[in-house]
């Protein structure tokens, strides 16, 4: 919480600044702010996040041996009450910048399943953390969002974030084309409001 307000963190994962998922994320955040939440957007392009080395170093203490921007992002994620992950589809899956961050959450997998410790130490003192996933893809190929959705669910689970819902927009390719989809923008605005006002988007 931030001075009694729900803390809402958006992860803008696309390398395309002002791309479709970033525009959708901004709308979610507008909805969250309208409901009284404190909002912050983190752009992954502003951080250096190396891929996981699979060294198992985190198995000893739940900390990654690679010292880079992932630690700063994880600090923000752990503090937040609501997480919105906005990551587009690249090559039928989540884009690489987003996937690198997900793989680095292996330290939380180690915390939970190797060290058998809670990821959120004071979870009994905080409201349940909840999150939504936003995506866009150029095509409407069957299953185009399936892999990314599984990865996003896994990511949330590792970080002790309850899955609330997802908003995936096919046939959304050119930069900014989502701006002409007023229904999509309204839908995600409402999602941001619901996510932070106690309601659930879950269907
Ligand atoms: C490297 C790359 C790979 C892509 N692969 C796919 C794909 O496999 N399937 C698809 O439907 N769209 C694909 N796209 C299109 C993007 O999903 C689409 O442009 C989306 O709107 C990008 O979101 P953004 O503007 O937030 O970055 C790809 C785009 C790029 C740059």
GROMACS .gro file of C-alpha atoms and ligand atoms in nm:
model
  234
    1UNK     CA    1   0.000   0.000   0.000
    2UNK     CA    2   0.108   0.359  -0.060
    3UNK     CA    3  -0.035   0.594   0.205
    4UNK     CA    4  -0.341   0.371   0.227
    5UNK     CA    5  -0.378   0.350  -0.150
    6UNK     CA    6  -0.351   0.030  -0.354
    7UNK     CA    7  -0.013   0.021  -0.524
    8UNK     CA    8  -0.052  -0.069  -0.888
    9UNK     CA    9   0.255  -0.156  -1.097
   10UNK     CA   10   0.251  -0.184  -1.476
   11UNK     CA   11   0.523  -0.375  -1.660
   12UNK     CA   12   0.560  -0.239  -2.013
   13UNK     CA   13   0.751  -0.526  -2.169
   14UNK     CA   14   0.758  -0.434  -2.538
   15UNK     CA   15   1.070  -0.279  -2.690
   16UNK     CA   16   0.832  -0.070  -2.901
   17UNK     CA   17   0.783   0.252  -2.711
   18UNK     CA   18   0.425   0.369  -2.760
   19UNK     CA   19   0.338   0.031  -2.904
   20UNK     CA   20   0.002  -0.137  -2.871
   21UNK     CA   21   0.061  -0.312  -2.540
   22UNK     CA   22   0.205   0.007  -2.388
   23UNK     CA   23  -0.102   0.202  -2.498
   24UNK     CA   24  -0.329  -0.063  -2.346
   25UNK     CA   25  -0.124  -0.057  -2.026
   26UNK     CA   26  -0.159   0.320  -1.998
   27UNK     CA   27  -0.536   0.280  -2.024
   28UNK     CA   28  -0.540   0.018  -1.749
   29UNK     CA   29  -0.337   0.256  -1.533
   30UNK     CA   30  -0.578   0.540  -1.605
   31UNK     CA   31  -0.860   0.316  -1.487
   32UNK     CA   32  -0.665   0.221  -1.175
   33UNK     CA   33  -0.584   0.585  -1.097
   34UNK     CA   34  -0.950   0.678  -1.145
   35UNK     CA   35  -1.031   0.419  -0.875
   36UNK     CA   36  -0.781   0.586  -0.640
   37UNK     CA   37  -0.477   0.363  -0.685
   38UNK     CA   38  -0.116   0.483  -0.679
   39UNK     CA   39   0.024   0.385  -1.018
   40UNK     CA   40   0.370   0.333  -1.164
   41UNK     CA   41   0.481   0.199  -1.501
   42UNK     CA   42   0.816   0.028  -1.545
   43UNK     CA   43   0.947  -0.005  -1.900
   44UNK     CA   44   1.169  -0.308  -1.939
   45UNK     CA   45   1.373  -0.128  -2.205
   46UNK     CA   46   1.501   0.103  -1.932
   47UNK     CA   47   1.656  -0.190  -1.742
   48UNK     CA   48   1.922  -0.436  -1.831
   49UNK     CA   49   1.793  -0.788  -1.765
   50UNK     CA   50   2.020  -1.075  -1.867
   51UNK     CA   51   1.880  -1.421  -1.936
   52UNK     CA   52   1.888  -1.685  -1.659
   53UNK     CA   53   2.218  -1.879  -1.652
   54UNK     CA   54   2.063  -2.192  -1.504
   55UNK     CA   55   2.350  -2.201  -1.255
   56UNK     CA   56   2.120  -2.296  -0.964
   57UNK     CA   57   2.294  -2.030  -0.754
   58UNK     CA   58   1.953  -1.914  -0.626
   59UNK     CA   59   1.893  -2.259  -0.473
   60UNK     CA   60   2.114  -2.167  -0.176
   61UNK     CA   61   1.950  -1.839  -0.070
   62UNK     CA   62   1.674  -1.748  -0.313
   63UNK     CA   63   1.886  -1.471  -0.463
   64UNK     CA   64   2.007  -1.449  -0.821
   65UNK     CA   65   2.385  -1.437  -0.866
   66UNK     CA   66   2.344  -1.206  -1.168
   67UNK     CA   67   2.342  -0.848  -1.048
   68UNK     CA   68   2.149  -0.633  -1.293
   69UNK     CA   69   1.820  -0.450  -1.341
   70UNK     CA   70   1.606  -0.756  -1.265
   71UNK     CA   71   1.660  -0.703  -0.892
   72UNK     CA   72   1.521  -0.348  -0.912
   73UNK     CA   73   1.216  -0.464  -1.104
   74UNK     CA   74   1.153  -0.751  -0.863
   75UNK     CA   75   1.174  -0.512  -0.566
   76UNK     CA   76   0.894  -0.306  -0.721
   77UNK     CA   77   0.689  -0.618  -0.802
   78UNK     CA   78   0.718  -0.749  -0.447
   79UNK     CA   79   0.605  -0.414  -0.304
   80UNK     CA   80   0.305  -0.380  -0.537
   81UNK     CA   81  -0.051  -0.488  -0.456
   82UNK     CA   82  -0.155  -0.517  -0.821
   83UNK     CA   83   0.056  -0.609  -1.124
   84UNK     CA   84  -0.030  -0.555  -1.488
   85UNK     CA   85   0.202  -0.732  -1.727
   86UNK     CA   86   0.178  -0.598  -2.082
   87UNK     CA   87   0.380  -0.811  -2.323
   88UNK     CA   88   0.321  -0.864  -2.696
   89UNK     CA   89   0.348  -1.183  -2.900
   90UNK     CA   90   0.677  -1.230  -3.078
   91UNK     CA   91   0.731  -1.558  -3.263
   92UNK     CA   92   0.421  -1.720  -3.111
   93UNK     CA   93   0.524  -1.650  -2.753
   94UNK     CA   94   0.596  -1.374  -2.506
   95UNK     CA   95   0.854  -1.124  -2.634
   96UNK     CA   96   1.215  -1.190  -2.530
   97UNK     CA   97   1.248  -0.900  -2.288
   98UNK     CA   98   0.947  -1.022  -2.094
   99UNK     CA   99   1.057  -1.385  -2.107
  100UNK     CA  100   1.402  -1.298  -1.972
  101UNK     CA  101   1.238  -1.142  -1.666
  102UNK     CA  102   1.012  -1.445  -1.623
  103UNK     CA  103   1.308  -1.683  -1.640
  104UNK     CA  104   1.490  -1.474  -1.380
  105UNK     CA  105   1.196  -1.530  -1.144
  106UNK     CA  106   1.355  -1.872  -1.096
  107UNK     CA  107   1.488  -1.729  -0.770
  108UNK     CA  108   1.129  -1.718  -0.643
  109UNK     CA  109   1.069  -2.073  -0.763
  110UNK     CA  110   1.377  -2.168  -0.557
  111UNK     CA  111   1.244  -1.973  -0.259
  112UNK     CA  112   0.911  -2.156  -0.274
  113UNK     CA  113   1.008  -2.506  -0.374
  114UNK     CA  114   1.372  -2.555  -0.277
  115UNK     CA  115   1.400  -2.340   0.037
  116UNK     CA  116   1.029  -2.380   0.119
  117UNK     CA  117   0.998  -2.021   0.232
  118UNK     CA  118   0.728  -1.764   0.151
  119UNK     CA  119   0.795  -1.522  -0.135
  120UNK     CA  120   0.601  -1.247   0.044
  121UNK     CA  121   0.715  -1.247   0.406
  122UNK     CA  122   0.432  -1.028   0.536
  123UNK     CA  123   0.157  -1.170   0.315
  124UNK     CA  124  -0.069  -1.220   0.620
  125UNK     CA  125  -0.061  -0.842   0.675
  126UNK     CA  126  -0.138  -0.745   0.316
  127UNK     CA  127  -0.438  -0.781   0.087
  128UNK     CA  128  -0.398  -1.065  -0.163
  129UNK     CA  129  -0.189  -0.950  -0.458
  130UNK     CA  130  -0.365  -0.975  -0.793
  131UNK     CA  131  -0.262  -0.929  -1.152
  132UNK     CA  132  -0.374  -0.916  -1.511
  133UNK     CA  133  -0.199  -0.990  -1.837
  134UNK     CA  134  -0.234  -0.777  -2.151
  135UNK     CA  135  -0.117  -0.878  -2.496
  136UNK     CA  136  -0.144  -0.800  -2.865
  137UNK     CA  137  -0.062  -1.003  -3.175
  138UNK     CA  138  -0.053  -0.917  -3.542
  139UNK     CA  139  -0.247  -1.226  -3.648
  140UNK     CA  140  -0.543  -1.420  -3.520
  141UNK     CA  141  -0.381  -1.760  -3.565
  142UNK     CA  142  -0.541  -2.027  -3.343
  143UNK     CA  143  -0.355  -2.047  -3.013
  144UNK     CA  144  -0.143  -1.741  -3.083
  145UNK     CA  145  -0.171  -1.629  -2.717
  146UNK     CA  146  -0.162  -1.975  -2.557
  147UNK     CA  147   0.210  -1.998  -2.482
  148UNK     CA  148   0.232  -1.643  -2.348
  149UNK     CA  149  -0.071  -1.698  -2.126
  150UNK     CA  150   0.084  -2.007  -1.970
  151UNK     CA  151   0.409  -1.821  -1.913
  152UNK     CA  152   0.229  -1.523  -1.758
  153UNK     CA  153   0.033  -1.751  -1.523
  154UNK     CA  154   0.354  -1.921  -1.419
  155UNK     CA  155   0.522  -1.584  -1.358
  156UNK     CA  156   0.237  -1.466  -1.137
  157UNK     CA  157   0.240  -1.790  -0.942
  158UNK     CA  158   0.614  -1.761  -0.875
  159UNK     CA  159   0.560  -1.409  -0.742
  160UNK     CA  160   0.258  -1.497  -0.531
  161UNK     CA  161   0.021  -1.292  -0.746
  162UNK     CA  162  -0.333  -1.423  -0.791
  163UNK     CA  163  -0.432  -1.450  -1.155
  164UNK     CA  164  -0.725  -1.216  -1.216
  165UNK     CA  165  -0.774  -1.210  -1.592
  166UNK     CA  166  -0.616  -1.147  -1.931
  167UNK     CA  167  -0.693  -0.918  -2.222
  168UNK     CA  168  -0.548  -1.032  -2.554
  169UNK     CA  169  -0.600  -0.849  -2.880
  170UNK     CA  170  -0.541  -1.030  -3.211
  171UNK     CA  171  -0.517  -0.857  -3.550
  172UNK     CA  172  -0.334  -0.571  -3.381
  173UNK     CA  173  -0.009  -0.520  -3.563
  174UNK     CA  174   0.104  -0.171  -3.665
  175UNK     CA  175   0.236   0.056  -3.392
  176UNK     CA  176  -0.052   0.238  -3.229
  177UNK     CA  177  -0.330   0.071  -3.429
  178UNK     CA  178  -0.500  -0.022  -3.100
  179UNK     CA  179  -0.586   0.348  -3.063
  180UNK     CA  180  -0.861   0.300  -3.320
  181UNK     CA  181  -1.011   0.015  -3.117
  182UNK     CA  182  -1.216   0.220  -2.871
  183UNK     CA  183  -1.389  -0.089  -2.734
  184UNK     CA  184  -1.053  -0.241  -2.639
  185UNK     CA  185  -0.940   0.080  -2.469
  186UNK     CA  186  -1.263   0.108  -2.272
  187UNK     CA  187  -1.245  -0.260  -2.174
  188UNK     CA  188  -0.895  -0.229  -2.028
  189UNK     CA  189  -0.977   0.101  -1.857
  190UNK     CA  190  -1.261  -0.078  -1.677
  191UNK     CA  191  -1.027  -0.367  -1.601
  192UNK     CA  192  -0.789  -0.127  -1.426
  193UNK     CA  193  -1.073   0.024  -1.224
  194UNK     CA  194  -1.206  -0.316  -1.118
  195UNK     CA  195  -0.864  -0.452  -1.039
  196UNK     CA  196  -0.795  -0.179  -0.788
  197UNK     CA  197  -1.140  -0.111  -0.646
  198UNK     CA  198  -1.187  -0.447  -0.479
  199UNK     CA  199  -1.381  -0.609  -0.761
  200UNK     CA  200  -1.250  -0.890  -0.973
  201UNK     CA  201  -1.225  -0.915  -1.348
  202UNK     CA  202  -1.223  -1.290  -1.325
  203UNK     CA  203  -1.484  -1.456  -1.541
  204LIG     C1  204   0.989  -0.999  -3.380
  204LIG     C2  205   0.840  -1.001  -3.392
  204LIG     C3  206   0.775  -1.122  -3.395
  204LIG     C4  207   0.636  -1.126  -3.406
  204LIG     N1  208   0.574  -1.248  -3.407
  204LIG     C5  209   0.441  -1.254  -3.414
  204LIG     C6  210   0.375  -1.380  -3.415
  204LIG     O1  211   0.437  -1.486  -3.404
  204LIG     N2  212   0.241  -1.383  -3.425
  204LIG     C7  213   0.167  -1.268  -3.435
  204LIG     O2  214   0.045  -1.277  -3.444
  204LIG     N3  215   0.227  -1.146  -3.433
  204LIG     C8  216   0.361  -1.136  -3.425
  204LIG     N4  217   0.423  -1.015  -3.423
  204LIG     C9  218   0.341  -0.890  -3.428
  204LIG    C10  219   0.321  -0.828  -3.290
  204LIG     O3  220   0.265  -0.918  -3.199
  204LIG    C11  221   0.231  -0.705  -3.301
  204LIG     O4  222   0.291  -0.610  -3.388
  204LIG    C12  223   0.199  -0.640  -3.169
  204LIG     O5  224   0.105  -0.537  -3.190
  204LIG    C13  225   0.322  -0.581  -3.103
  204LIG     O6  226   0.286  -0.519  -2.981
  204LIG     P1  227   0.362  -0.388  -2.932
  204LIG     O7  228   0.324  -0.277  -3.027
  204LIG     O8  229   0.313  -0.365  -2.796
  204LIG     O9  230   0.507  -0.419  -2.936
  204LIG    C14  231   0.562  -1.006  -3.413
  204LIG    C15  232   0.629  -0.883  -3.410
  204LIG    C16  233   0.767  -0.880  -3.399
  204LIG    C17  234   0.839  -0.747  -3.394
   0.00000   0.00000   0.00000
